[in-house]
mmCIF file of C-alpha atoms and ligand atoms in Angstrom:
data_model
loop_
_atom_site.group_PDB
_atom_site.id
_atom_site.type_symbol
_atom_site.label_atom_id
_atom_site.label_comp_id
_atom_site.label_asym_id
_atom_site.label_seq_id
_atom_site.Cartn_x
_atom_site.Cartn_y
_atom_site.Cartn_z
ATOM 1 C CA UNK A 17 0.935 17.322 -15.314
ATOM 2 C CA UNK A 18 -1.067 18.648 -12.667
ATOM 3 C CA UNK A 19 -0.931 15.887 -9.539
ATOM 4 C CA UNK A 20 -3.170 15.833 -6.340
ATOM 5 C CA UNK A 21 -0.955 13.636 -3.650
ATOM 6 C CA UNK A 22 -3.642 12.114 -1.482
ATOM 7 C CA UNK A 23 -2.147 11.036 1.924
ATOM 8 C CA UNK A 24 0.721 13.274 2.143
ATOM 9 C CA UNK A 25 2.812 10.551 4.830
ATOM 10 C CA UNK A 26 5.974 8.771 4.363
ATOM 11 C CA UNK A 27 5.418 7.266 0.258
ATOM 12 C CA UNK A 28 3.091 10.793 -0.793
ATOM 13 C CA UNK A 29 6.029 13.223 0.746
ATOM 14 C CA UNK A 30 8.722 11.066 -1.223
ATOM 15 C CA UNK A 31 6.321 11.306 -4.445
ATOM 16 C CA UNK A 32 5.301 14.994 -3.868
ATOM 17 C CA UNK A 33 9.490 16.193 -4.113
ATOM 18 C CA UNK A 34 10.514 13.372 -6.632
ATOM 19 C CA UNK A 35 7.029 15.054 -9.193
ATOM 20 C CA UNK A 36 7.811 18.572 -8.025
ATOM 21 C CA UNK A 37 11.708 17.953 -9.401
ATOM 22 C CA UNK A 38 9.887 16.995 -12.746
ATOM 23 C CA UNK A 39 7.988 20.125 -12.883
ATOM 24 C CA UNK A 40 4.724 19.010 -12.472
ATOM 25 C CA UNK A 41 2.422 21.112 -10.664
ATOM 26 C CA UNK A 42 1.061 19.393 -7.699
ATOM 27 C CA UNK A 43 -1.193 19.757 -4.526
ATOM 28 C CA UNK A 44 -1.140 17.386 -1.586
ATOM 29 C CA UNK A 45 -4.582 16.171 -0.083
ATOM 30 C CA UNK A 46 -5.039 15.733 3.933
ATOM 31 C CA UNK A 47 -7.373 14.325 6.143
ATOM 32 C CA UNK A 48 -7.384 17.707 8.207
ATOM 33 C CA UNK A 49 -8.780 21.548 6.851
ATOM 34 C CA UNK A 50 -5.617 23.230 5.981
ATOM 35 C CA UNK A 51 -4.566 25.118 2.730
ATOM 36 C CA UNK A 52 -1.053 24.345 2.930
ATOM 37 C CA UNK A 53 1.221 20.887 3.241
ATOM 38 C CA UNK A 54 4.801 20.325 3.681
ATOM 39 C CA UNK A 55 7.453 17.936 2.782
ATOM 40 C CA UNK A 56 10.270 17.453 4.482
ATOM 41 C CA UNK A 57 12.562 14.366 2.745
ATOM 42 C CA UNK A 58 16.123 13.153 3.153
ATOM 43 C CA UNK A 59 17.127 11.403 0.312
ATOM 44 C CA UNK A 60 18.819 8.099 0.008
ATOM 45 C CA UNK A 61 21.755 10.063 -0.743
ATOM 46 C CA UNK A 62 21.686 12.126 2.429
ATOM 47 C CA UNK A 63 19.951 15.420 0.290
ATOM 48 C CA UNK A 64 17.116 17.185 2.026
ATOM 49 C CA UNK A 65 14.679 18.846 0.814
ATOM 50 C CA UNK A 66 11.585 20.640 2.352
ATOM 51 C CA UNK A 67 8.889 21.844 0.264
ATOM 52 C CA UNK A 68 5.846 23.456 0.930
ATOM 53 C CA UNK A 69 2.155 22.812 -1.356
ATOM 54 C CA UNK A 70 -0.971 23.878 -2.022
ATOM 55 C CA UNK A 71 -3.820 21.982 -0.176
ATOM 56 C CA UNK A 72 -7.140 20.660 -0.231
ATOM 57 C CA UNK A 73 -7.719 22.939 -3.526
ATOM 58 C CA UNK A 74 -11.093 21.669 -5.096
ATOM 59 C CA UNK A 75 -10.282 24.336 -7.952
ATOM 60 C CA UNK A 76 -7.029 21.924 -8.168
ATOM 61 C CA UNK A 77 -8.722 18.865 -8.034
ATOM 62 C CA UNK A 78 -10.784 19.796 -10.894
ATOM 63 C CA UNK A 79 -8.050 20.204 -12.898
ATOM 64 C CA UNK A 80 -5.931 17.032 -12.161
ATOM 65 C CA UNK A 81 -4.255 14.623 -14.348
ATOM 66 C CA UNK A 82 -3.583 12.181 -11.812
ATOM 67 C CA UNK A 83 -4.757 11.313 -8.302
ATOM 68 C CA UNK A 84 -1.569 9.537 -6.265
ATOM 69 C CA UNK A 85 -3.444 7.896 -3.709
ATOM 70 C CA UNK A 86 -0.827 7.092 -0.919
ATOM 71 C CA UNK A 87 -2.984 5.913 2.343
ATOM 72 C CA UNK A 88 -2.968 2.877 4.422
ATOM 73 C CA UNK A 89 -5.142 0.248 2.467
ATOM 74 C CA UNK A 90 -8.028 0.803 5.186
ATOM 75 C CA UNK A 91 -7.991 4.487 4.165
ATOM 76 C CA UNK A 92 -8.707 4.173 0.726
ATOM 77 C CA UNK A 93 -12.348 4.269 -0.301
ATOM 78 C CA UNK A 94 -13.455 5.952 1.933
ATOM 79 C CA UNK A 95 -11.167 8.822 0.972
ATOM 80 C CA UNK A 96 -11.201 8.366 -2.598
ATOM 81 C CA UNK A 97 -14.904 7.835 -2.823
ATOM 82 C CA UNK A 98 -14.716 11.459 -1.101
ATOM 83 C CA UNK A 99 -12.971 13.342 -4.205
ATOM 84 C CA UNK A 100 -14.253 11.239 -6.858
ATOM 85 C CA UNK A 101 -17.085 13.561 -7.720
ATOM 86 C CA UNK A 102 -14.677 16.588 -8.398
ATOM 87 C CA UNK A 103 -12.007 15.141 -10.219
ATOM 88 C CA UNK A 104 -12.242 14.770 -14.415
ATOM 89 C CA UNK A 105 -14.097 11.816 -15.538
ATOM 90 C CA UNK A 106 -10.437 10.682 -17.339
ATOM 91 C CA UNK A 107 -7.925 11.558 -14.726
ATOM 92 C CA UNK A 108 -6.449 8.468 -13.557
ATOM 93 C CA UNK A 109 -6.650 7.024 -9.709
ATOM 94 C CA UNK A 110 -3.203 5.538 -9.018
ATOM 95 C CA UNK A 111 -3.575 3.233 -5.750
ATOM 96 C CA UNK A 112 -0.731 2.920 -4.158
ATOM 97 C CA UNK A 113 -1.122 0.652 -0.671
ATOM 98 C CA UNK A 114 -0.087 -3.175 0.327
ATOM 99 C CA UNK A 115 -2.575 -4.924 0.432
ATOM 100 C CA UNK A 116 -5.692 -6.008 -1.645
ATOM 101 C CA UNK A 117 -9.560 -5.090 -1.853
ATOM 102 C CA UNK A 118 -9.824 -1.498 -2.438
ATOM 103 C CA UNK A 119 -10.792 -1.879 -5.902
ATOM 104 C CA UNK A 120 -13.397 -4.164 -4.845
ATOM 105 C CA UNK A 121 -14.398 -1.295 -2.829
ATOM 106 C CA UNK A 122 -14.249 1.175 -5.684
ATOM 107 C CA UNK A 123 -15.777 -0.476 -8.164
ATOM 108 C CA UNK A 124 -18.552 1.609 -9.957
ATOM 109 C CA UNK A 125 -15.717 4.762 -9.472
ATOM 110 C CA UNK A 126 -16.071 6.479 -13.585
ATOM 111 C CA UNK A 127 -12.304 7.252 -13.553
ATOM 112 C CA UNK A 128 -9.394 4.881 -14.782
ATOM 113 C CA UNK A 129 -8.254 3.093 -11.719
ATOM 114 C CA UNK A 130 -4.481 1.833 -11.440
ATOM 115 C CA UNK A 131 -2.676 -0.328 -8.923
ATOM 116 C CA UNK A 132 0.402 -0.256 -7.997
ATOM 117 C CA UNK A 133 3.086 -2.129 -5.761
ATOM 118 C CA UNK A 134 6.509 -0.401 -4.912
ATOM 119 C CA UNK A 135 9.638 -1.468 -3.201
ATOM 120 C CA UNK A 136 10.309 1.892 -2.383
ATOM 121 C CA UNK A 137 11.092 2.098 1.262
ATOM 122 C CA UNK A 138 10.460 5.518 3.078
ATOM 123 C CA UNK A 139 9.858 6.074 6.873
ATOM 124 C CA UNK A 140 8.233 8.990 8.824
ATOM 125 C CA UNK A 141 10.379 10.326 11.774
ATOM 126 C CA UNK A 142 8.167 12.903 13.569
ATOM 127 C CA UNK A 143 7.136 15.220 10.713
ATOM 128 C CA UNK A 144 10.208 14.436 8.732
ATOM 129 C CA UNK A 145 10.555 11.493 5.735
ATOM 130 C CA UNK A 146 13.612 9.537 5.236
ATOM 131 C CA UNK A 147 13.928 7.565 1.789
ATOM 132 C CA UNK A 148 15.206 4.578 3.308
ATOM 133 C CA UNK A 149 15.819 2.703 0.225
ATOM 134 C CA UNK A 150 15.214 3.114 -3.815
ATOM 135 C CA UNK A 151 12.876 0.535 -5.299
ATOM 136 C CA UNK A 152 10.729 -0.567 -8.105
ATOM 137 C CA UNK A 153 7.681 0.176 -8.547
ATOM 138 C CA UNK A 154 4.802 -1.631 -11.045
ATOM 139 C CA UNK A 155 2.058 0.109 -12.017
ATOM 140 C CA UNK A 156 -1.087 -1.117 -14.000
ATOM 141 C CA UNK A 157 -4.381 -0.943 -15.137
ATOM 142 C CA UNK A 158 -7.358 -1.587 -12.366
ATOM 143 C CA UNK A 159 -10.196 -1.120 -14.405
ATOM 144 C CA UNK A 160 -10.742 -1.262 -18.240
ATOM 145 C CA UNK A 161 -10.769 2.319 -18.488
ATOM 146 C CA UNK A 162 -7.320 1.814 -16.891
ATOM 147 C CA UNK A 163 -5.837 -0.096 -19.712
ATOM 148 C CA UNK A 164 -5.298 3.196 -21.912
ATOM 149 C CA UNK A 165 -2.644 4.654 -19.428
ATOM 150 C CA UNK A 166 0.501 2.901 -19.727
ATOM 151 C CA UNK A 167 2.423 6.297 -20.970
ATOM 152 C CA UNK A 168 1.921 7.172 -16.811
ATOM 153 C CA UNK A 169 4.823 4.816 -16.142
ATOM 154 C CA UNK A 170 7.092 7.285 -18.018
ATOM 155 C CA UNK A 171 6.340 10.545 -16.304
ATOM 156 C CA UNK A 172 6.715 8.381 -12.997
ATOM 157 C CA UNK A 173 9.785 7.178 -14.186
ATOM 158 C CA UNK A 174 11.269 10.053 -14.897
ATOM 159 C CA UNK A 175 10.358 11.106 -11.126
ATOM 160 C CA UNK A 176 11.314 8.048 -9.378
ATOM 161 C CA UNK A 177 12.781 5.396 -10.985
ATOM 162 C CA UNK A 178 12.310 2.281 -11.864
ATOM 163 C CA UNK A 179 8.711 2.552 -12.869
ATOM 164 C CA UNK A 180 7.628 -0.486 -15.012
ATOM 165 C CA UNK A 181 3.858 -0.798 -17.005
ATOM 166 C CA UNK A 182 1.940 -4.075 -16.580
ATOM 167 C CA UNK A 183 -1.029 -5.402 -18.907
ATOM 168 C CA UNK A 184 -1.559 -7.849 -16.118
ATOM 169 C CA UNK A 185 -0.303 -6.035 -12.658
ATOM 170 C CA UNK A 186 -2.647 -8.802 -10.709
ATOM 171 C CA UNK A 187 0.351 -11.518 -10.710
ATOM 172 C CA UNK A 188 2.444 -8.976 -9.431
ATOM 173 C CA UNK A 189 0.611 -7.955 -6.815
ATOM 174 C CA UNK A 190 -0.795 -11.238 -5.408
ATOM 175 C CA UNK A 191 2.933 -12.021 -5.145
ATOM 176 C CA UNK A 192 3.460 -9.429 -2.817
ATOM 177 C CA UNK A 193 0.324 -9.814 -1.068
ATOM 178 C CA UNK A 194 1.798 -13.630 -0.098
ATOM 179 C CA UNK A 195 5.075 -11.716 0.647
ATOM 180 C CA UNK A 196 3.373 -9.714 3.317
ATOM 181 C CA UNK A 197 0.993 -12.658 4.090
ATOM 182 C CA UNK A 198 4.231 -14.354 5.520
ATOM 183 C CA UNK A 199 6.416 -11.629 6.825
ATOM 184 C CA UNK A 200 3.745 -9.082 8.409
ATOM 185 C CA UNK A 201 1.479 -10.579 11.078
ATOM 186 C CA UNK A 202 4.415 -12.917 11.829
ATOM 187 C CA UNK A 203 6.846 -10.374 12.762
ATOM 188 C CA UNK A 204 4.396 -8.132 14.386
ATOM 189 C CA UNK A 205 3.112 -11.203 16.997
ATOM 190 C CA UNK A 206 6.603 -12.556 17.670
ATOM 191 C CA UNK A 207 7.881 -8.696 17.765
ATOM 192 C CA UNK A 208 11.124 -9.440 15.513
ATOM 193 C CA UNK A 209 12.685 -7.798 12.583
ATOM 194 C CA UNK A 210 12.207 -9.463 8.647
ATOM 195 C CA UNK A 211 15.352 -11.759 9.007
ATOM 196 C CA UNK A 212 14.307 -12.964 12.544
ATOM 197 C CA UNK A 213 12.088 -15.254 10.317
ATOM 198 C CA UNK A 214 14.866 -17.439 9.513
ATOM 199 C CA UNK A 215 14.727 -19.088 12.632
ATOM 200 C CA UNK A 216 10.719 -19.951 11.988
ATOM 201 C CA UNK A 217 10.723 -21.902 8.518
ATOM 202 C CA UNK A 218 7.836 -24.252 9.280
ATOM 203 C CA UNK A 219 5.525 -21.223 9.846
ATOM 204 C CA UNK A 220 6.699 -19.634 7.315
ATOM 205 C CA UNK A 221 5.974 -22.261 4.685
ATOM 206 C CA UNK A 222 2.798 -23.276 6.100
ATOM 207 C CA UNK A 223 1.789 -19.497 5.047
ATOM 208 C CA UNK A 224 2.628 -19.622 1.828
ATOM 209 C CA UNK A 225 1.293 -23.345 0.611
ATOM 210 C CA UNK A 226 -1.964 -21.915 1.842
ATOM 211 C CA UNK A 227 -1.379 -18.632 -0.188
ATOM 212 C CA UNK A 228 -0.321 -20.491 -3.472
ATOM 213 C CA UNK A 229 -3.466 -22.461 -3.132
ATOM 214 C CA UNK A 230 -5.850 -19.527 -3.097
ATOM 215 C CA UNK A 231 -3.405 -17.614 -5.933
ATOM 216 C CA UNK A 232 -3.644 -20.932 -8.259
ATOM 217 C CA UNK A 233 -7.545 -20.635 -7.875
ATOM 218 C CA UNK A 234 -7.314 -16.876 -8.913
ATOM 219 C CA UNK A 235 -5.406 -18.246 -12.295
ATOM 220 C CA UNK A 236 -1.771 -17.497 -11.192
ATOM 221 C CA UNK A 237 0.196 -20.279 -11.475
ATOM 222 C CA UNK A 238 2.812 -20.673 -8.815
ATOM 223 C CA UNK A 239 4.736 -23.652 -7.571
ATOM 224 C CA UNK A 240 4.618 -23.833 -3.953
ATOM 225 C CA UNK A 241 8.518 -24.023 -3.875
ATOM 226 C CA UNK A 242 8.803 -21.130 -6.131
ATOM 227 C CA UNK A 243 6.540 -18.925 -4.401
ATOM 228 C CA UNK A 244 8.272 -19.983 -1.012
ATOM 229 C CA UNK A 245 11.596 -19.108 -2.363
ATOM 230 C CA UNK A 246 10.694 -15.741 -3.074
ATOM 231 C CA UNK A 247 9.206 -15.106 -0.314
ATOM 232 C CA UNK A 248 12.743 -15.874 1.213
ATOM 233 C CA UNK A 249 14.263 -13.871 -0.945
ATOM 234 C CA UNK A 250 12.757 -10.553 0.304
ATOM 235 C CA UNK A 251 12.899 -11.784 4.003
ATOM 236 C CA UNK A 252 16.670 -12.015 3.117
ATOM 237 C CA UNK A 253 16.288 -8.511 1.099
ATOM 238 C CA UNK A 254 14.975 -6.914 3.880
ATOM 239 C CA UNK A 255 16.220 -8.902 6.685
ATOM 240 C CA UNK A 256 16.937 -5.664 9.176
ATOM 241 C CA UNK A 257 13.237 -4.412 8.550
ATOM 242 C CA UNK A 258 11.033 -3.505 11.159
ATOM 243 C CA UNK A 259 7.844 -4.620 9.091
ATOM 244 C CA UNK A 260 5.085 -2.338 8.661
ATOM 245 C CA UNK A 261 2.822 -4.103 10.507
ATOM 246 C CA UNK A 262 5.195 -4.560 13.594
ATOM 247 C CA UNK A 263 5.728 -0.785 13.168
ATOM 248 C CA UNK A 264 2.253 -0.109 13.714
ATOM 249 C CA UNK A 265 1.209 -2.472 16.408
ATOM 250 C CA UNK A 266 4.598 -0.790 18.311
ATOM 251 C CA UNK A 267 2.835 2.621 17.477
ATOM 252 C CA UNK A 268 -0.221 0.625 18.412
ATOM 253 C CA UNK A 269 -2.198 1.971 15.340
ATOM 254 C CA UNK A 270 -4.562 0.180 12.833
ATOM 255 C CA UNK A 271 -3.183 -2.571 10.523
ATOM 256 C CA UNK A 272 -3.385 -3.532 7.222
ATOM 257 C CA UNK A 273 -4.424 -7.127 8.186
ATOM 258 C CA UNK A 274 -7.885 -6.807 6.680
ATOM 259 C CA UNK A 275 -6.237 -5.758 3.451
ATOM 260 C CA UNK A 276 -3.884 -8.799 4.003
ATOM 261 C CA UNK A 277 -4.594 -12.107 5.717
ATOM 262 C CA UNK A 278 -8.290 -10.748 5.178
ATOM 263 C CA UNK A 279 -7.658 -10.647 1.489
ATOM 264 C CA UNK A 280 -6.677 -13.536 1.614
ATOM 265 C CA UNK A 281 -9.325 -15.343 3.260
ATOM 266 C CA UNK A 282 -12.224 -13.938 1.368
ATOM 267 C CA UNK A 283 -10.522 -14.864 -1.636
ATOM 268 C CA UNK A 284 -10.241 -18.867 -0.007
ATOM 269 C CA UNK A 285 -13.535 -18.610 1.393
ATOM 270 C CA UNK A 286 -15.013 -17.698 -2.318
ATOM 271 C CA UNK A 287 -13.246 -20.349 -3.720
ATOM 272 C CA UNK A 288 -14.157 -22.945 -1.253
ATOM 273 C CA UNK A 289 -10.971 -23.426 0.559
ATOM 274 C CA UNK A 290 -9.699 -23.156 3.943
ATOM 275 C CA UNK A 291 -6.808 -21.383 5.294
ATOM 276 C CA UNK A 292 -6.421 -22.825 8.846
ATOM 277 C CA UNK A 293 -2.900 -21.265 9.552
ATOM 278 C CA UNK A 294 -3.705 -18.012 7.859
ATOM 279 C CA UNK A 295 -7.050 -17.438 10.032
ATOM 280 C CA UNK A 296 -5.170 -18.397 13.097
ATOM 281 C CA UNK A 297 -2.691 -15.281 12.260
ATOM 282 C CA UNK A 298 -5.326 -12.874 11.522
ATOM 283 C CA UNK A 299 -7.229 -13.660 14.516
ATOM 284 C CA UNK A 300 -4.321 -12.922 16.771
ATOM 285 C CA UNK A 301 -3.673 -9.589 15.080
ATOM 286 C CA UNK A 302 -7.190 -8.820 15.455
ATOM 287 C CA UNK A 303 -6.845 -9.457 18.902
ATOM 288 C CA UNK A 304 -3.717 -7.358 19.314
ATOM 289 C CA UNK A 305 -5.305 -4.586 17.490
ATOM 290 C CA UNK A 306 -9.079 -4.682 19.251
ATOM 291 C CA UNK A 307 -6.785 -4.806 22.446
ATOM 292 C CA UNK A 308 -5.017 -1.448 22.123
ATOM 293 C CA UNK A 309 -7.996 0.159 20.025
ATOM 294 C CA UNK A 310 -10.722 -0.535 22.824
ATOM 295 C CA UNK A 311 -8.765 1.513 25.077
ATOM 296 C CA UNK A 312 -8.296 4.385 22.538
ATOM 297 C CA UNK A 313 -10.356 6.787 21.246
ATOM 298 C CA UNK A 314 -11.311 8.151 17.694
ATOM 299 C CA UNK A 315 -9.638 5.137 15.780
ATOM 300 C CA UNK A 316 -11.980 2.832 13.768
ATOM 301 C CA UNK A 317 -13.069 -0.507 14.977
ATOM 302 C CA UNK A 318 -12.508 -3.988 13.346
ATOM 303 C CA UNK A 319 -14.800 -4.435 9.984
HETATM 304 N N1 NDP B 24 6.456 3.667 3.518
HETATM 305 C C1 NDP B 24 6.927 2.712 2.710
HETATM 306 O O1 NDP B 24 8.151 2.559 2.537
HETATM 307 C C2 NDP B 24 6.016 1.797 1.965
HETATM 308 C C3 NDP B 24 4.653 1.859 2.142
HETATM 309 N N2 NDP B 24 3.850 0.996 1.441
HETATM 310 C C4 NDP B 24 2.413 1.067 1.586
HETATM 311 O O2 NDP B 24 1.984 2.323 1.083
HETATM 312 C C5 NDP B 24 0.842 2.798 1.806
HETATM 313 C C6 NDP B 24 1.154 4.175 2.400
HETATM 314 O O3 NDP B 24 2.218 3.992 3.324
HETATM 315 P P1 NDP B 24 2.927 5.181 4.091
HETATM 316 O O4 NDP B 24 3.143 6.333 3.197
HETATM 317 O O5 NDP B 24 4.092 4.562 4.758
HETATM 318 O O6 NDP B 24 1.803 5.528 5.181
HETATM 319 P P2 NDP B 24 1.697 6.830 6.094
HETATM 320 O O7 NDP B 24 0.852 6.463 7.263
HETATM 321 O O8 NDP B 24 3.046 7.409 6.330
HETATM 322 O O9 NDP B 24 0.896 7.837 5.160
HETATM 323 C C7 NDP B 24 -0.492 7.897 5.050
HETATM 324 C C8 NDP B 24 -0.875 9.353 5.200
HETATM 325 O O10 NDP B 24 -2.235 9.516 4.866
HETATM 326 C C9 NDP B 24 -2.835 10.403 5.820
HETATM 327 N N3 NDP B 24 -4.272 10.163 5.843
HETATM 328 C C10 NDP B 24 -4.990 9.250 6.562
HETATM 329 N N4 NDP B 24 -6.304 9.322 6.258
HETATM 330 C C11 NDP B 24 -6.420 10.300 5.327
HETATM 331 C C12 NDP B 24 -7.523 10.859 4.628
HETATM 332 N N5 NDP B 24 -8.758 10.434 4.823
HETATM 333 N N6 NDP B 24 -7.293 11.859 3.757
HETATM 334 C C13 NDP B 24 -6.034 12.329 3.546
HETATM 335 N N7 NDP B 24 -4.946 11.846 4.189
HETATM 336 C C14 NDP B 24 -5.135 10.853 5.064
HETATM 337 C C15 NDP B 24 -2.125 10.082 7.098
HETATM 338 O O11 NDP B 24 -2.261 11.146 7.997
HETATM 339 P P3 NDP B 24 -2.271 10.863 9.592
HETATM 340 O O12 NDP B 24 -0.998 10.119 9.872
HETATM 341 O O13 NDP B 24 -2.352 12.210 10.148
HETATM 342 O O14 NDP B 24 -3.479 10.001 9.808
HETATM 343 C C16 NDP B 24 -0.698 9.911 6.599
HETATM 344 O O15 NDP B 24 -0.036 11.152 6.504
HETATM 345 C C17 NDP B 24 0.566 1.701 2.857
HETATM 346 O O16 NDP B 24 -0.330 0.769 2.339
HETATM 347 C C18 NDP B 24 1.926 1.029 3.033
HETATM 348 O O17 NDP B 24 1.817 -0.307 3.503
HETATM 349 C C19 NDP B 24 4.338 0.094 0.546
HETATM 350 C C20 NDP B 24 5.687 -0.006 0.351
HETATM 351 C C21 NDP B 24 6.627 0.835 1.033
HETATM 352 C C1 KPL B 25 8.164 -6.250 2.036
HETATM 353 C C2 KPL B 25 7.871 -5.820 3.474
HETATM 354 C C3 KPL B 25 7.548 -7.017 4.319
HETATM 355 C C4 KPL B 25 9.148 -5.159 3.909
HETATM 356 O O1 KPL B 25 9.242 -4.946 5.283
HETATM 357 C C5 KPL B 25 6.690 -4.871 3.476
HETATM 358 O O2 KPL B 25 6.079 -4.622 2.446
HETATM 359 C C6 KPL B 25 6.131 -4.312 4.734
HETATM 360 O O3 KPL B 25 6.847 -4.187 5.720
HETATM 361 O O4 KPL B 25 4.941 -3.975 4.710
#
């Protein structure tokens, strides 16, 4: 197949070697104007490997099977609404982000959109990518046009296992949205790794009862106490994370919170609820974040 990456950080890089291993022809898309791109990623097994693309090739893009979307959440249509024009009305859009909205955002888009959610783990160290951890990741249709390409699971599986089709990839990722509704603005206020958590219960339930709410009202049906216990799970899965929210108010970048608690709250707000404890956490991350962003330059504001 013939892939353009777009957003060639930590999760594109890892994609752009595991494809290029498969054979598949790929190019990697960047914000800046250069022709060339470079990955540079130590596997979970120690390997490295540094690799060098093709970039920003419209010819490319013309030709594409697939466009890997690999961006923060708040990067995402603006980006993709960008290329859309130039790639083939049936080459597929993977999204790959936490977080939900962006296909919201892209609706109208002609192509087949897909979501997906990955427990990959892969962190940037200067210009270099280290594959933390292998994961799973679901992929499935977000659009009806989207529906017809299930067989993408197997090329991506072959890449980077596990890779696993879903008729109905919503559930999925609504679970991890409350998964990241609990562990990210929480660990990047009280600065403390995943497992810290443990020692803040009550917050961490009130969280979630709000989330399972909202998620019943969508048309998943989650128990409280089930959804609560899974979300304990990965805080116990991941317990030495530095989430990537806490990693980027450290780096004092933009968050995902908008894709997030924000979500989140649009969602209650349509259906007529209220999320008291929720708002109170995205306010305070908004705060954090208008803080450090007032004083920079060049970075966008809050929505
Ligand atoms: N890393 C991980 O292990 C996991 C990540 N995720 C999610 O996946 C998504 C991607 O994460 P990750 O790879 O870590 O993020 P990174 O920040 O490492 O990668 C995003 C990349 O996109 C680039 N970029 C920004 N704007 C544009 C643009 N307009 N056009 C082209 N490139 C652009 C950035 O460049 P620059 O830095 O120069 O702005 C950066 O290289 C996020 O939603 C994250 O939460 C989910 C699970 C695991
Ligand atoms: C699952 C979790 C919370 C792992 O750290 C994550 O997705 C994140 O940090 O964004």
């Amino acid at each position: 197949m013939k892939i353009t990456v777009l957003g060639c950080g930590a999760l594109g890089q890892l994609w752009l070697t595991a494809l290029y291993k498969q054979h598949h022809q790929l190019q990697g898309w960047l914000r800046v104007p250069q022709t060339s791109c470079t990955a540079d990623v130590t596997e979970t097994d120690g390997t490295h490997i540094n690799l060098t693309f093709t970039a920003n090739n419209r010819d490319f893009l013309a030709h594409s099977d697939l466009l890997l979307v690999t961006l923060k959440a708040w990067q995402v249509s603006d980006a993709v609404r960008h290329l859309v024009a130039e790639l083939p009305e049936n080459s597929p859009i993977l999204l790959l982000h936490n977080g939900m909205g962006t296909l919201e955002e892209l609706k109208g888009v002609r192509q087949p959109l897909l979501v997906g959610v990955t427990t990959q783990a892969a962190k940037r160290e200067g210009n270099k990518v280290i594959h933390v951890a292998s994961g799973l990741t679901h992929i499935g249709p977000g659009n009806e046009a989207g529906q017809r390409h299930s067989g993408l699971a197997v090329a991506l599986q072959h890449a980077l296992p596990d890779v696993a089709w879903h008729d109905n990839i919503s559930a999925i990722a609504w679970k991890k949205l409350a998964v990241n509704c609990a562990i990210n603005p929480l660990t990047a206020l009280h600065d403390c790794n995943n497992g810290a958590l443990r020692a803040r219960p009550g917050e961490v339930e009130l969280i979630c009862n709000e989330v399972a709410l909202v998620m019943a009202r969508e048309g998943h049906h989650t128990s409280r106490e089930g959804l609560l216990d899974y979300v304990w799970q990965v805080i116990g899965a991941t317990a030495g994370n530095a989430s990537s929210m806490l990693q980027d108010v450290r780096a004092r970048r933009h968050t995902e919170i908008d894709y997030i608690t924000g979500y989140l709250l649009k969602r209650a707000r349509a259906h007529g609820l209220e999320a008291p404890h929720n708002s109170r956490l995205f306010e305070q991350i908004k705060r954090k974040e208008n803080d450090y962003e007032r004083i920079s330059t060049g970075l966008p504001g809050a929505w």
